[in-house]
Coordinates of N, CA and C in Angstrom, one line a residue:
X765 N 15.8 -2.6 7.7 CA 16.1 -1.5 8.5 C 14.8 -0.6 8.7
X766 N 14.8 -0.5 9.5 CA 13.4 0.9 10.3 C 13.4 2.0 9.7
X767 N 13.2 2.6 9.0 CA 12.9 4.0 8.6 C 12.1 4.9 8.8
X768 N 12.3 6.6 8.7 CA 11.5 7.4 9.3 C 10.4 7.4 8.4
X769 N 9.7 7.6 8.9 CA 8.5 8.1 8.0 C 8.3 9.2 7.7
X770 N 7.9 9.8 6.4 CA 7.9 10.6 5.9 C 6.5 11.1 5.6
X771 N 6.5 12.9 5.8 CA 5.7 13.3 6.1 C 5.6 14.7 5.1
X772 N 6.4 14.6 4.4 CA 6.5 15.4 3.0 C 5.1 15.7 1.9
X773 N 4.5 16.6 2.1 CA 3.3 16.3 1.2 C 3.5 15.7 -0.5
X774 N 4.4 17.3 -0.6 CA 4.9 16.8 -2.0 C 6.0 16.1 -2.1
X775 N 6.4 15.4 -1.4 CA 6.7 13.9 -2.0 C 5.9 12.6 -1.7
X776 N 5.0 13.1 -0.8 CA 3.7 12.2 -0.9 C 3.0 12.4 -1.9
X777 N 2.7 13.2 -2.6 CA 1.9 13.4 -3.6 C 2.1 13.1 -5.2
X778 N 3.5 12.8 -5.2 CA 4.2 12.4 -6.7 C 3.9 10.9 -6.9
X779 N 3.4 10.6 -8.1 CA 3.3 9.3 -8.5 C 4.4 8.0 -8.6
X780 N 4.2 7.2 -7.8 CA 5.4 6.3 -7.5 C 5.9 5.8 -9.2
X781 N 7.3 5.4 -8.8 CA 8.1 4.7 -10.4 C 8.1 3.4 -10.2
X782 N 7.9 2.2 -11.2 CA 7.8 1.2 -11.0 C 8.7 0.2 -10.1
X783 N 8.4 -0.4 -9.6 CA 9.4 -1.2 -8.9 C 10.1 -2.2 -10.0
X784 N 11.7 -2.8 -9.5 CA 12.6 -3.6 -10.3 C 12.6 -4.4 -9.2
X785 N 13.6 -5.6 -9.3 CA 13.9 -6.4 -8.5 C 15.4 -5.6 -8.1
X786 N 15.5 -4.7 -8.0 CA 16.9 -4.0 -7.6 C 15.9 -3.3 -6.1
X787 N 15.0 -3.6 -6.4 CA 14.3 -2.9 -5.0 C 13.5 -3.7 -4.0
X788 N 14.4 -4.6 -3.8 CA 14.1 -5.9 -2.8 C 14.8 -5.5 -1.5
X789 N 15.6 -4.7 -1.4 CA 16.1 -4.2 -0.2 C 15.0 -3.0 0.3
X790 N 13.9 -2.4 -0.1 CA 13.6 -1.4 -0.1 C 11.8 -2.2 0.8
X791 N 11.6 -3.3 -0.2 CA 10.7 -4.2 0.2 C 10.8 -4.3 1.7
X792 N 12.0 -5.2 2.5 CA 12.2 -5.7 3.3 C 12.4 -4.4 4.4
X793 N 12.7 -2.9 3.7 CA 12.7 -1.5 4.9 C 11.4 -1.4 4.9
X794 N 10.4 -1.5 4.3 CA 9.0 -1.2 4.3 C 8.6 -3.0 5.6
X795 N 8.8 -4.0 4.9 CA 8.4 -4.3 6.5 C 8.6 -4.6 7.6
X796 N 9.9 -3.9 7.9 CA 10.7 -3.7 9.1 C 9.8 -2.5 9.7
X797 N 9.6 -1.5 9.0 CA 9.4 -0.3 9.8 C 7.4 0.0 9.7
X798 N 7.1 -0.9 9.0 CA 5.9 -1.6 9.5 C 5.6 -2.2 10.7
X799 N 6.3 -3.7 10.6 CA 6.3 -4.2 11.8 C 6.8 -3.0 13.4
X800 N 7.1 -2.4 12.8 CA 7.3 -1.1 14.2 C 6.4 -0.5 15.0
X801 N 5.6 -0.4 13.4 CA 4.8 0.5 13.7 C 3.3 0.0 14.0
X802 N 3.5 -1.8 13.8 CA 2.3 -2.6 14.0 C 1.0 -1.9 15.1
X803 N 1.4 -1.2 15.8 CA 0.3 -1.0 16.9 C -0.9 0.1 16.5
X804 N -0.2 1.1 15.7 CA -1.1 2.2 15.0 C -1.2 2.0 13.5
X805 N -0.4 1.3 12.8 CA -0.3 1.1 11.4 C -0.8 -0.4 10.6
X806 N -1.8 -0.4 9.6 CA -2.0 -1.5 9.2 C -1.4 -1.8 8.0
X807 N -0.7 -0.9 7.0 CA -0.6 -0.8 5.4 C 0.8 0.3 5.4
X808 N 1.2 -0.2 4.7 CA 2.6 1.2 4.1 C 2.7 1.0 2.8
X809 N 3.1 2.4 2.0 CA 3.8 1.9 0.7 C 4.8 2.7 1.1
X810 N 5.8 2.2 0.0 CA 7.4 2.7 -0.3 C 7.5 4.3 -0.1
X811 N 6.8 5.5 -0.4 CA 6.6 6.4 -0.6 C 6.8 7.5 1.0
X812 N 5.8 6.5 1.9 CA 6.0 6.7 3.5 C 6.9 6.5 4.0
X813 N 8.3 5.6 3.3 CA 9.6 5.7 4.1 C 10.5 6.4 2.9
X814 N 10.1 7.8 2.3 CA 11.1 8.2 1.6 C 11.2 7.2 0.3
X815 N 10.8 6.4 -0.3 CA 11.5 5.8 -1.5 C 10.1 5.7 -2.4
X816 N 10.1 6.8 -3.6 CA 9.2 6.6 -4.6 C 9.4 5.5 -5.5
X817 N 8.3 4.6 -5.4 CA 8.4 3.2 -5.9 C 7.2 2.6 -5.3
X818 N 6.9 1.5 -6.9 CA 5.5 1.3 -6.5 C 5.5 -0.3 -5.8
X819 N 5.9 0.2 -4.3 CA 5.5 -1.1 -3.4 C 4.5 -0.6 -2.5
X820 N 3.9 -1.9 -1.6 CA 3.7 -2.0 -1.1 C 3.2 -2.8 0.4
X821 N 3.0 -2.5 1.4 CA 3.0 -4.0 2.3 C 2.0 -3.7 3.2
X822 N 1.5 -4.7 3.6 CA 0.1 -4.3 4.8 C -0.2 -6.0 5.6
X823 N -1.1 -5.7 6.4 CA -1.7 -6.7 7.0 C -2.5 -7.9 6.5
X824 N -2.2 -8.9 6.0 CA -3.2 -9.8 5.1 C -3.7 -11.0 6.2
X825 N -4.8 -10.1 6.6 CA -5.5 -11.0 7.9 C -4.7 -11.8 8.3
X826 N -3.3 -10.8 9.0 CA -2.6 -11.6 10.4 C -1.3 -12.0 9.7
X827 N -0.7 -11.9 8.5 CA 0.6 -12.0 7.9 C 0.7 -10.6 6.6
X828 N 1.9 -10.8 7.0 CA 2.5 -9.1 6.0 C 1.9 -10.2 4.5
X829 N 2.0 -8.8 3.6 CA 2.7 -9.2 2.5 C 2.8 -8.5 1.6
X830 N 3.4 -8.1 0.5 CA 4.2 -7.2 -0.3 C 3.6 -7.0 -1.8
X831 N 3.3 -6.3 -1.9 CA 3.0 -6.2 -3.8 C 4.0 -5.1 -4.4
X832 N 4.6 -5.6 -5.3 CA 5.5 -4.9 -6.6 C 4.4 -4.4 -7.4
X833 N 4.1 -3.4 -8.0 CA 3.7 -2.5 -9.4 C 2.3 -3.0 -8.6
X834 N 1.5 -2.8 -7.8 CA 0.2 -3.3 -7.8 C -1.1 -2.4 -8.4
X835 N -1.8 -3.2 -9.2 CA -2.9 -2.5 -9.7 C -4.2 -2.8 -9.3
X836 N -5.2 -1.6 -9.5 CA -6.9 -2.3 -9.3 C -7.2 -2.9 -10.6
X837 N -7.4 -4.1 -11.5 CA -8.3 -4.3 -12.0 C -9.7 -4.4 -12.4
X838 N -10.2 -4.4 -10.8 CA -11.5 -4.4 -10.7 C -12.3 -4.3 -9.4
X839 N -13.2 -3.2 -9.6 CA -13.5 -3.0 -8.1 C -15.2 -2.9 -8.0
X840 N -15.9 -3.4 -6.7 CA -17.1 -3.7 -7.0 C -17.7 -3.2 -5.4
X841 N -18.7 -2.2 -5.0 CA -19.7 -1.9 -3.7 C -18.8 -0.9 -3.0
X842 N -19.0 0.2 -3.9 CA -18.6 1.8 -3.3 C -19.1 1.6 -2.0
X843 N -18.3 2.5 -1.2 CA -18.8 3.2 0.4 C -17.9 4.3 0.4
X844 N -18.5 4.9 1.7 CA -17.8 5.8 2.6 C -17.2 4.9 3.4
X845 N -15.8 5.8 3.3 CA -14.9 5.3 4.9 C -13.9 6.5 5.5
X846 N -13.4 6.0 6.9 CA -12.9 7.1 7.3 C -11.3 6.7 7.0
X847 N -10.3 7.2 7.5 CA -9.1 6.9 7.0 C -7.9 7.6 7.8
X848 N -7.0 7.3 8.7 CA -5.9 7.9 9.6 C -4.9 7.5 8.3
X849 N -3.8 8.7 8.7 CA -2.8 7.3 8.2 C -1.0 7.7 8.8
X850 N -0.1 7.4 9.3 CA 1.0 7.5 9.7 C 1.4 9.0 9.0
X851 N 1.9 8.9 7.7 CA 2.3 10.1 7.1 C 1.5 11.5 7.2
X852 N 0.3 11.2 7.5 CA -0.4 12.5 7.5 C -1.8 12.5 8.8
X853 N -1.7 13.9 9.1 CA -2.3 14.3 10.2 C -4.0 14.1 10.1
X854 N -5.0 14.0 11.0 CA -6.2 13.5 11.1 C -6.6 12.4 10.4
X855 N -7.9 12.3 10.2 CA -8.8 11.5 9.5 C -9.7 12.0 8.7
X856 N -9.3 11.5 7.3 CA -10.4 11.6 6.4 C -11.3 10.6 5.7
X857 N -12.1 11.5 4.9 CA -12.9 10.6 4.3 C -12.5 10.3 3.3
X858 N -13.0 9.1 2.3 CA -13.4 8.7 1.0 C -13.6 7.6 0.8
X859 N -13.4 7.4 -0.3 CA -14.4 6.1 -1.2 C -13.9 5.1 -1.3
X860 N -14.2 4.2 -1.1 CA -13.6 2.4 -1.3 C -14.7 1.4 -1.6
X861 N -13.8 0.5 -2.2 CA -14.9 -0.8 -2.5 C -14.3 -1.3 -1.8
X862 N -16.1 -2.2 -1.3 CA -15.8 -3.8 -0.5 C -15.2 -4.7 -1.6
X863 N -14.7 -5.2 -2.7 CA -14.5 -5.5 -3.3 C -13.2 -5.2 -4.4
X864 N -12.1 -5.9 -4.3 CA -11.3 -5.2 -5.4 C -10.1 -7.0 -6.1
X865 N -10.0 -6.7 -7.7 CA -9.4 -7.4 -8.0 C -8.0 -6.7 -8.1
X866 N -6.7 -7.2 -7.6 CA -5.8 -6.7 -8.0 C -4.6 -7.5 -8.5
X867 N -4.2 -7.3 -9.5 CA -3.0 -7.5 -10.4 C -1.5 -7.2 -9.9
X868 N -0.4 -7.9 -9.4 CA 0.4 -7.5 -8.8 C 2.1 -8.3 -9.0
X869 N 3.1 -8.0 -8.9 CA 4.5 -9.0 -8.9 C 4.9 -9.3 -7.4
X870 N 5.3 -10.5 -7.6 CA 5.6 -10.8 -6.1 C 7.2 -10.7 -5.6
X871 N 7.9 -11.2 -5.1 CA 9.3 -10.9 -4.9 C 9.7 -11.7 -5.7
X872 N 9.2 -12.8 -6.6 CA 11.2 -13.3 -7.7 C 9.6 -12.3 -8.6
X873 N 9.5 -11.1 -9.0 CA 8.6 -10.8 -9.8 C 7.6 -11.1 -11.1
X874 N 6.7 -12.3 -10.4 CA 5.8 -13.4 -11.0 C 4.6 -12.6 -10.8
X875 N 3.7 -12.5 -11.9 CA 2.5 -11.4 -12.0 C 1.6 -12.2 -11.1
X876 N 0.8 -12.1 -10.2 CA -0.1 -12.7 -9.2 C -1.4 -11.1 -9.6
X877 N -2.5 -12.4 -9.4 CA -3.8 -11.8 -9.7 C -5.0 -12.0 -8.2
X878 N -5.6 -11.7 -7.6 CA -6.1 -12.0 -6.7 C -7.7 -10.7 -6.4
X879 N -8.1 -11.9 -5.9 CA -9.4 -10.8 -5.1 C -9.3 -10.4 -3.3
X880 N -9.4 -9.5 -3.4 CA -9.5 -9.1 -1.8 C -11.3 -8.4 -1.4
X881 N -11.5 -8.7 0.0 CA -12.4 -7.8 -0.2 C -12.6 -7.4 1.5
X882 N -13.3 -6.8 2.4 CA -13.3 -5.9 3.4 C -12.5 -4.9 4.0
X883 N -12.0 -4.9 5.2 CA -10.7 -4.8 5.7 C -9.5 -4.8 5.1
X884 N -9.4 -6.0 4.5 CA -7.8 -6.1 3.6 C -8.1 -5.4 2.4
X885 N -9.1 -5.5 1.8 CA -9.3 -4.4 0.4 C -9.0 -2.4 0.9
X886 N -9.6 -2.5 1.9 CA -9.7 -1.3 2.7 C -8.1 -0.9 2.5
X887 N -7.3 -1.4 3.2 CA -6.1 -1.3 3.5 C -5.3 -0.9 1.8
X888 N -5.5 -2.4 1.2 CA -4.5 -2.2 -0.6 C -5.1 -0.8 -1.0
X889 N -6.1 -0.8 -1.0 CA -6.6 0.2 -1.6 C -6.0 2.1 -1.3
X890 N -6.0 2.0 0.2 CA -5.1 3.3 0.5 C -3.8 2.6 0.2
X891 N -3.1 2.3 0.3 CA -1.7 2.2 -0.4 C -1.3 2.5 -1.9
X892 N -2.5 1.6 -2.7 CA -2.8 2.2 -3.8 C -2.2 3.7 -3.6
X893 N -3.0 4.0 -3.3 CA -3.7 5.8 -3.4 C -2.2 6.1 -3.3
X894 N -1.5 6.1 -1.8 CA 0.1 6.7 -1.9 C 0.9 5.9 -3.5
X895 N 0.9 5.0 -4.0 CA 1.6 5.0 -5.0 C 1.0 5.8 -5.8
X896 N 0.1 6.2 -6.1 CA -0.7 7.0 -7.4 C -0.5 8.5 -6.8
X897 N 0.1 9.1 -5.9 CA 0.4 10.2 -5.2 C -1.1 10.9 -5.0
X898 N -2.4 10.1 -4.3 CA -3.1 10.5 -4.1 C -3.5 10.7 -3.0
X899 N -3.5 12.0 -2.1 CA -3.3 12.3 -0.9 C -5.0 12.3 -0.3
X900 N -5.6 10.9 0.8 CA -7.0 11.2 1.4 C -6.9 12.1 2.4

């Protein structure tokens, strides 16, 4: 189902709760109303449609895909970047690596480890930030 997006600071700003597998329905409203929003949006977490919980879904060069509890383990070549994002008005700045290892559950919740790095690191990485209720 499509959901509104939310534009709540402080409930953007609270730190998401872990995801369960009771929250597979919650998964599939996050990429419904992604896919909606395909034309201005590359990345969502749970937090942007109303539901504090640490998912997320984004663009993985040209197919969705979802991470349960996702973490940075490792991240490597600080920059500057600029950053829009649906829930919140303008563009700002901050920090990202070209590089990031992340630790994550998949949907039957099996721990998956992986490296990302440009664009698609770009992306996990602000998602990150909304589950950690850190507002760029």
């Amino acid at each position: 189902m499509i959901r509104e997006i939310c534009r709540d600071e402080t409930f953007l700003s609270q730190k998401a709760a872990p995801a369960t597998a009771d929250d597979l329905a919650t998964a599939q409203d996050l990429l419904d109303t992604l896919t909606a929003h395909k034309d201005g949006c590359v990345g969502m977490a749970a937090n942007m449609i109303g539901v504090n919980k640490r998912i997320i879904a984004f663009d993985n060069e040209g197919t969705y895909m979802v991470m349960f509890n996702p973490v940075i383990v490792r991240q490597s070549g600080p920059y500057e970047a600029e950053e829009g994002c649906l829930s919140l008005a303008g563009v700002r700045k901050t920090k990202r690596f070209q590089t990031i290892k992340v630790q994550w559950q998949n949907e039957k919740f099996q721990t998956r480890l992986k490296t990302f790095t440009g664009w698609t690191a770009e992306i996990i990485q602000h998602e990150i930030d909304h589950c950690e209720g850190i507002l760029i």
